[in-house]
Short mmCIF file of C-alpha atoms and ligand atoms in Angstrom, two decimals:
data_model
loop_
_atom_site.label_atom_id
_atom_site.label_comp_id
_atom_site.label_asym_id
_atom_site.label_seq_id
_atom_site.Cartn_x
_atom_site.Cartn_y
_atom_site.Cartn_z
CA MET A 18 -113.60 255.94 -7.58
CA SER A 19 -114.41 255.06 -11.19
CA LYS A 20 -117.99 253.90 -11.44
CA TYR A 21 -118.80 253.69 -15.12
CA ILE A 22 -117.76 252.04 -18.36
CA TYR A 23 -118.50 252.63 -22.03
CA GLY A 24 -119.11 249.72 -24.38
CA ILE A 25 -118.75 250.53 -28.08
CA ASP A 26 -119.78 248.45 -31.08
CA LEU A 27 -118.13 249.93 -34.15
CA GLY A 28 -119.97 248.82 -37.30
CA GLY A 29 -119.76 249.71 -40.98
CA THR A 30 -122.68 252.16 -40.83
CA THR A 31 -123.14 253.13 -37.19
CA VAL A 32 -121.19 253.25 -33.96
CA LYS A 33 -123.36 252.02 -31.07
CA ILE A 34 -122.34 253.29 -27.66
CA GLY A 35 -123.60 252.04 -24.29
CA PHE A 36 -123.03 253.68 -20.93
CA PHE A 37 -122.96 251.16 -18.07
CA ASN A 38 -122.39 250.95 -14.36
CA LEU A 39 -120.03 248.25 -13.11
CA GLU A 40 -122.93 245.88 -12.38
CA GLY A 41 -123.74 245.88 -16.09
CA ASP A 42 -126.93 247.96 -16.06
CA LEU A 43 -127.28 249.82 -19.34
CA LEU A 44 -127.88 253.39 -18.12
CA ASP A 45 -127.89 255.13 -21.48
CA ASN A 46 -127.21 254.35 -25.11
CA PHE A 47 -126.80 256.32 -28.30
CA GLN A 48 -125.24 256.02 -31.72
CA ILE A 49 -123.30 258.06 -34.23
CA PRO A 50 -122.78 257.45 -37.95
CA THR A 51 -119.53 255.73 -39.00
CA ASN A 52 -117.58 258.28 -41.01
CA LYS A 53 -115.77 256.18 -43.62
CA GLU A 54 -114.40 259.14 -45.60
CA GLU A 55 -110.63 259.20 -46.20
CA ASN A 56 -110.25 255.56 -45.14
CA GLY A 57 -112.07 256.14 -41.86
CA LYS A 58 -109.36 258.39 -40.45
CA ASN A 59 -111.83 260.36 -38.28
CA ILE A 60 -113.70 257.42 -36.77
CA LEU A 61 -111.79 257.30 -33.48
CA ILE A 62 -111.86 261.11 -33.20
CA ASP A 63 -115.67 261.09 -33.71
CA ILE A 64 -116.01 258.43 -31.00
CA THR A 65 -113.85 260.48 -28.62
CA ASN A 66 -115.97 263.59 -29.24
CA ALA A 67 -119.21 261.65 -28.71
CA LEU A 68 -117.96 260.25 -25.37
CA LYS A 69 -116.71 263.63 -24.19
CA PHE A 70 -120.02 265.25 -25.12
CA HIS A 71 -121.92 262.53 -23.22
CA MET A 72 -119.69 262.88 -20.14
CA ASN A 73 -120.23 266.62 -20.20
CA GLU A 74 -123.97 266.14 -20.37
CA LYS A 75 -123.87 263.75 -17.39
CA ASN A 76 -121.54 266.00 -15.41
CA LEU A 77 -118.85 263.33 -15.33
CA ASN A 78 -115.12 263.71 -15.64
CA ILE A 79 -112.61 261.21 -16.95
CA ASP A 80 -111.83 259.85 -13.46
CA ASP A 81 -115.40 258.55 -13.26
CA ILE A 82 -114.72 256.24 -16.21
CA LYS A 83 -113.05 252.93 -15.38
CA GLY A 84 -112.46 251.96 -18.99
CA VAL A 85 -113.75 251.74 -22.52
CA GLY A 86 -114.31 248.55 -24.50
CA ILE A 87 -114.70 248.52 -28.25
CA GLY A 88 -115.55 245.87 -30.84
CA VAL A 89 -114.35 246.37 -34.41
CA PRO A 90 -115.33 244.54 -37.62
CA GLY A 91 -111.99 242.84 -38.30
CA PRO A 92 -109.38 240.54 -36.76
CA VAL A 93 -107.78 241.94 -33.59
CA SER A 94 -104.74 240.94 -31.60
CA ASP A 95 -103.28 242.91 -28.67
CA GLY A 96 -105.43 245.96 -29.39
CA VAL A 97 -104.34 246.13 -33.03
CA VAL A 98 -106.84 245.53 -35.81
CA TYR A 99 -105.32 243.98 -38.89
CA ARG A 100 -107.85 245.00 -41.53
CA CYS A 101 -111.39 246.37 -41.55
CA VAL A 102 -112.63 246.38 -45.14
CA ASN A 103 -115.96 247.85 -43.94
CA LEU A 104 -114.22 250.90 -42.47
CA GLY A 105 -111.45 251.39 -45.02
CA TRP A 106 -108.88 250.60 -42.33
CA GLY A 107 -105.59 248.79 -42.77
CA ILE A 108 -103.53 248.06 -39.65
CA VAL A 109 -104.73 250.37 -36.85
CA ASN A 110 -103.59 250.32 -33.22
CA VAL A 111 -107.05 251.09 -31.86
CA LYS A 112 -106.03 250.62 -28.23
CA GLN A 113 -103.06 252.98 -28.39
CA GLU A 114 -104.82 255.65 -30.49
CA LEU A 115 -108.03 255.72 -28.47
CA GLU A 116 -106.19 255.70 -25.13
CA ALA A 117 -104.16 258.71 -26.30
CA LEU A 118 -107.36 260.54 -27.32
CA LEU A 119 -109.44 259.66 -24.25
CA GLY A 120 -106.98 259.22 -21.40
CA VAL A 121 -108.61 256.01 -20.06
CA PRO A 122 -107.74 252.33 -20.55
CA VAL A 123 -109.18 250.94 -23.80
CA PHE A 124 -109.73 247.27 -24.65
CA VAL A 125 -110.37 246.04 -28.17
CA SER A 126 -111.75 242.87 -29.69
CA ASN A 127 -113.53 241.75 -32.81
CA ASP A 128 -117.29 242.37 -33.20
CA ALA A 129 -118.38 238.72 -33.01
CA ASN A 130 -116.19 238.23 -29.94
CA ILE A 131 -117.74 241.12 -28.03
CA ALA A 132 -121.25 239.94 -28.96
CA GLY A 133 -120.27 236.57 -27.44
CA LEU A 134 -118.98 238.27 -24.28
CA GLY A 135 -122.23 240.25 -24.03
CA GLU A 136 -124.28 237.05 -24.19
CA LEU A 137 -121.96 235.51 -21.58
CA TRP A 138 -122.42 238.46 -19.23
CA LYS A 139 -126.08 239.35 -19.54
CA GLY A 140 -127.66 237.22 -22.27
CA GLY A 141 -128.30 233.62 -23.31
CA GLY A 142 -125.00 232.45 -21.79
CA SER A 143 -125.40 234.32 -18.53
CA GLY A 144 -123.83 232.42 -15.63
CA TYR A 145 -121.36 230.52 -17.84
CA LYS A 146 -117.62 231.06 -18.07
CA ASN A 147 -116.95 228.74 -21.00
CA LEU A 148 -119.01 229.16 -24.10
CA VAL A 149 -118.95 229.31 -27.85
CA PHE A 150 -121.10 231.96 -29.50
CA LEU A 151 -122.15 231.67 -33.12
CA THR A 152 -123.78 234.55 -34.93
CA LEU A 153 -125.83 233.30 -37.87
CA GLY A 154 -126.37 236.30 -40.16
CA THR A 155 -125.28 237.10 -43.71
CA GLY A 156 -122.17 235.12 -42.75
CA VAL A 157 -121.35 233.07 -39.65
CA GLY A 158 -119.27 234.77 -36.96
CA GLY A 159 -117.93 233.06 -33.88
CA ALA A 160 -116.50 233.72 -30.45
CA VAL A 161 -114.72 231.19 -28.30
CA ILE A 162 -114.68 232.09 -24.61
CA VAL A 163 -112.60 230.12 -22.14
CA ASP A 164 -112.75 230.99 -18.42
CA GLY A 165 -114.45 234.29 -19.28
CA ARG A 166 -111.77 235.29 -21.78
CA ILE A 167 -111.93 235.56 -25.55
CA VAL A 168 -109.56 233.40 -27.55
CA ASP A 169 -108.23 235.90 -30.13
CA GLY A 170 -105.32 233.78 -31.32
CA PHE A 171 -102.07 234.79 -32.96
CA VAL A 172 -103.44 237.01 -35.75
CA GLY A 173 -106.97 237.42 -34.40
CA ALA A 174 -108.50 234.47 -36.27
CA GLY A 175 -109.43 232.58 -33.09
CA GLY A 176 -113.16 231.89 -33.22
CA GLU A 177 -113.55 232.28 -37.00
CA ILE A 178 -115.83 229.25 -36.87
CA GLY A 179 -117.74 230.36 -39.98
CA HIS A 180 -114.68 229.34 -41.96
CA CYS A 181 -114.36 225.84 -40.50
CA PRO A 182 -114.34 223.30 -43.32
CA THR A 183 -117.55 221.26 -43.12
CA CYS A 184 -118.51 217.67 -43.72
CA THR A 185 -120.23 218.29 -47.06
CA ASP A 186 -119.02 219.83 -50.30
CA GLY A 187 -120.60 223.23 -49.70
CA PHE A 188 -120.27 226.29 -51.87
CA SER A 189 -117.46 228.75 -52.56
CA CYS A 190 -116.90 231.17 -49.69
CA ASN A 191 -115.93 234.83 -49.87
CA CYS A 192 -112.73 233.96 -47.96
CA GLY A 193 -111.52 232.20 -51.12
CA LYS A 194 -112.05 228.61 -49.93
CA THR A 195 -114.86 226.20 -50.70
CA GLY A 196 -117.09 224.40 -48.21
CA CYS A 197 -116.76 226.71 -45.21
CA LEU A 198 -119.51 226.39 -42.57
CA GLU A 199 -120.97 229.80 -43.46
CA THR A 200 -121.63 228.68 -47.05
CA VAL A 201 -124.37 226.39 -45.70
CA ALA A 202 -125.26 227.73 -42.23
CA SER A 203 -125.62 231.50 -42.75
CA ALA A 204 -128.83 233.14 -44.02
CA THR A 205 -127.29 233.15 -47.50
CA GLY A 206 -126.11 229.56 -47.04
CA VAL A 207 -129.57 228.25 -46.11
CA VAL A 208 -130.98 229.89 -49.26
CA ASN A 209 -128.18 228.39 -51.40
CA VAL A 210 -128.73 224.89 -50.01
CA THR A 211 -132.49 225.15 -50.57
CA THR A 212 -132.13 226.50 -54.11
CA LYS A 213 -129.86 223.58 -54.98
CA ILE A 214 -132.39 221.03 -53.70
CA LEU A 215 -135.19 222.74 -55.61
CA GLN A 216 -133.13 222.68 -58.81
CA GLU A 217 -131.90 219.10 -58.47
CA THR A 218 -135.16 217.42 -57.41
CA ASN A 219 -138.82 217.43 -58.33
CA THR A 220 -139.95 217.20 -54.72
CA PRO A 221 -143.20 219.12 -54.37
CA SER A 222 -142.66 222.18 -52.15
CA ASN A 223 -144.39 225.39 -51.19
CA LEU A 224 -141.01 227.03 -51.68
CA ARG A 225 -141.48 226.73 -55.44
CA ASN A 226 -144.21 229.39 -55.15
CA TYR A 227 -141.90 232.14 -53.89
CA ASP A 228 -140.19 234.56 -56.28
CA LYS A 229 -137.38 235.13 -53.83
CA LEU A 230 -136.41 232.87 -50.92
CA SER A 231 -135.07 233.98 -47.56
CA ALA A 232 -133.82 232.03 -44.55
CA ARG A 233 -136.90 233.19 -42.68
CA ILE A 234 -139.30 231.76 -45.28
CA ILE A 235 -137.37 228.48 -45.34
CA PHE A 236 -137.47 228.09 -41.54
CA ASP A 237 -141.19 228.96 -41.48
CA GLU A 238 -141.92 226.38 -44.18
CA ALA A 239 -139.82 223.79 -42.36
CA LYS A 240 -141.89 224.38 -39.21
CA ALA A 241 -145.00 223.84 -41.35
CA GLY A 242 -143.59 220.50 -42.56
CA ASP A 243 -142.50 221.38 -46.11
CA PRO A 244 -140.20 218.51 -47.28
CA VAL A 245 -137.62 220.62 -49.14
CA ALA A 246 -137.38 223.20 -46.35
CA THR A 247 -137.03 220.36 -43.85
CA GLU A 248 -134.21 218.78 -45.87
CA ALA A 249 -132.40 222.14 -46.07
CA ILE A 250 -132.68 222.66 -42.32
CA GLU A 251 -131.34 219.15 -41.72
CA ILE A 252 -128.29 220.00 -43.86
CA PHE A 253 -127.90 223.28 -41.91
CA GLY A 254 -128.11 221.39 -38.58
CA LYS A 255 -125.85 218.58 -39.71
CA ASN A 256 -123.04 220.96 -40.66
CA LEU A 257 -123.41 223.12 -37.57
CA GLY A 258 -123.69 220.05 -35.34
CA PHE A 259 -120.56 218.58 -36.91
CA VAL A 260 -118.55 221.77 -36.37
CA CYS A 261 -119.86 222.08 -32.78
CA ALA A 262 -118.73 218.48 -32.18
CA MET A 263 -115.21 219.43 -33.30
CA VAL A 264 -115.08 222.69 -31.36
CA GLY A 265 -116.59 220.86 -28.40
CA VAL A 266 -113.51 218.69 -27.87
CA VAL A 267 -111.14 221.62 -28.34
CA THR A 268 -112.44 223.94 -25.62
CA ASN A 269 -115.21 221.85 -23.97
CA PRO A 270 -117.72 224.75 -23.60
CA GLN A 271 -120.68 224.64 -21.22
CA ALA A 272 -122.90 225.94 -23.98
CA PHE A 273 -123.15 226.91 -27.62
CA VAL A 274 -125.19 230.11 -27.97
CA PHE A 275 -126.73 231.09 -31.32
CA GLY A 276 -127.42 234.72 -32.27
CA GLY A 277 -127.82 236.75 -35.46
CA GLY A 278 -130.83 237.13 -37.76
CA VAL A 279 -131.22 233.41 -38.51
CA SER A 280 -131.50 232.60 -34.78
CA LYS A 281 -134.85 234.44 -34.70
CA ALA A 282 -136.29 231.19 -36.10
CA GLY A 283 -136.09 229.99 -32.47
CA GLU A 284 -135.85 226.54 -30.91
CA ILE A 285 -135.85 224.77 -34.29
CA ILE A 286 -132.19 225.89 -34.55
CA THR A 287 -131.00 224.55 -31.21
CA GLU A 288 -133.00 221.33 -31.67
CA VAL A 289 -131.58 220.44 -35.07
CA VAL A 290 -128.00 221.35 -34.11
CA LYS A 291 -128.22 219.37 -30.87
CA LYS A 292 -129.58 216.36 -32.74
CA TYR A 293 -126.50 216.18 -34.98
CA PHE A 294 -124.09 217.23 -32.22
CA ASN A 295 -125.32 214.27 -30.17
CA GLU A 296 -124.65 212.01 -33.14
CA TYR A 297 -121.11 213.26 -33.88
CA ALA A 298 -119.67 214.48 -30.59
CA PHE A 299 -117.34 212.72 -28.16
CA PRO A 300 -119.75 210.88 -25.80
CA GLY A 301 -118.03 212.40 -22.76
CA ILE A 302 -119.34 215.90 -23.59
CA VAL A 303 -122.82 215.12 -24.97
CA ALA A 304 -124.82 215.26 -21.74
CA SER A 305 -123.13 218.36 -20.32
CA THR A 306 -123.20 220.60 -23.41
CA GLU A 307 -126.15 222.97 -23.72
CA PHE A 308 -127.55 224.69 -26.81
CA LYS A 309 -129.13 228.10 -26.29
CA LEU A 310 -130.43 231.11 -28.17
CA ALA A 311 -128.96 234.58 -27.73
CA THR A 312 -131.22 237.09 -25.98
CA LEU A 313 -129.57 240.52 -26.36
CA GLY A 314 -130.09 241.05 -30.11
CA ASN A 315 -128.25 244.09 -31.47
CA ASP A 316 -127.23 245.19 -27.96
CA ALA A 317 -124.96 242.17 -27.41
CA GLY A 318 -121.95 244.08 -28.74
CA ILE A 319 -122.17 247.04 -26.38
CA TYR A 320 -122.71 244.75 -23.38
CA GLY A 321 -119.72 242.62 -24.37
CA ALA A 322 -117.47 245.61 -25.02
CA ALA A 323 -118.37 246.98 -21.58
CA TYR A 324 -117.64 243.58 -20.01
CA LEU A 325 -114.26 243.46 -21.75
CA ALA A 326 -113.37 246.84 -20.22
CA ARG A 327 -114.75 245.92 -16.79
CA GLU A 328 -112.80 242.66 -16.59
CA ASN A 329 -109.52 244.11 -17.83
CA SER A 330 -109.36 247.60 -16.26
CA GLN A 331 -107.44 247.89 -13.04
ZN1 LIG B 425 -114.62 230.82 -45.72
#
């Protein structure tokens, strides 16, 4: 009987691979570099070789493997990824190609989605079946999970919450629109909001003493009571809270879970988002909706990819 699963998080620089039992214990993990030469044509072959080498080392054969889950940095629908700029990929049928190479069932989703599934299985959303995961990093990624399943949508754009239009004017986004959530709520966004306040006001602020601002500095100064940092964090929370209020009446999640580099600021994030969520959201969902921090860090992806394979393999 198959006893193990592999969870793979395919990123632009490295491929993280986790080896799990069916209970979700991470038994082993390793990584290989992402070979982007010739439009990434060897990436899936490299992954296959790494898994076969690992199975050899552990004295396992392919029948011991129940399935393989993989997260890729681009929109996915039905195992097909539509475009991964980071990898040089156009349309690739990851499921079909990797199944042919490996000989086991393969399940594919987008990287933010698998991180959300990981948090649902073993992290900050553990015990929930309905949650929305937001990764606050350079951009804002999202995953919408309903009854334990990712909502990928028609062309894989389900959960692209970073590109929700927000309640303020915002800045231009690299998707081509203006005012997307990630232009104010990502690490870059928080810096942009703060810089604008510093330029447009004379409010005294410690932040004026820094040569270069980062989201981390701004959150630290906000915790210390700096007025400009506090105003920037209120704008961050207001926009996130507003978007959570909208998403909240679409899928009615049990919790919103926040991960990514910005979430390292801690409870200040969940507190400010909850404050504005409570103000904007449909009263019927206010009391029952929780706001939590992610706990798995960079391992969320491999956990979620393994969960995807575990739930979908026969
Ligand atoms: Zn956008």
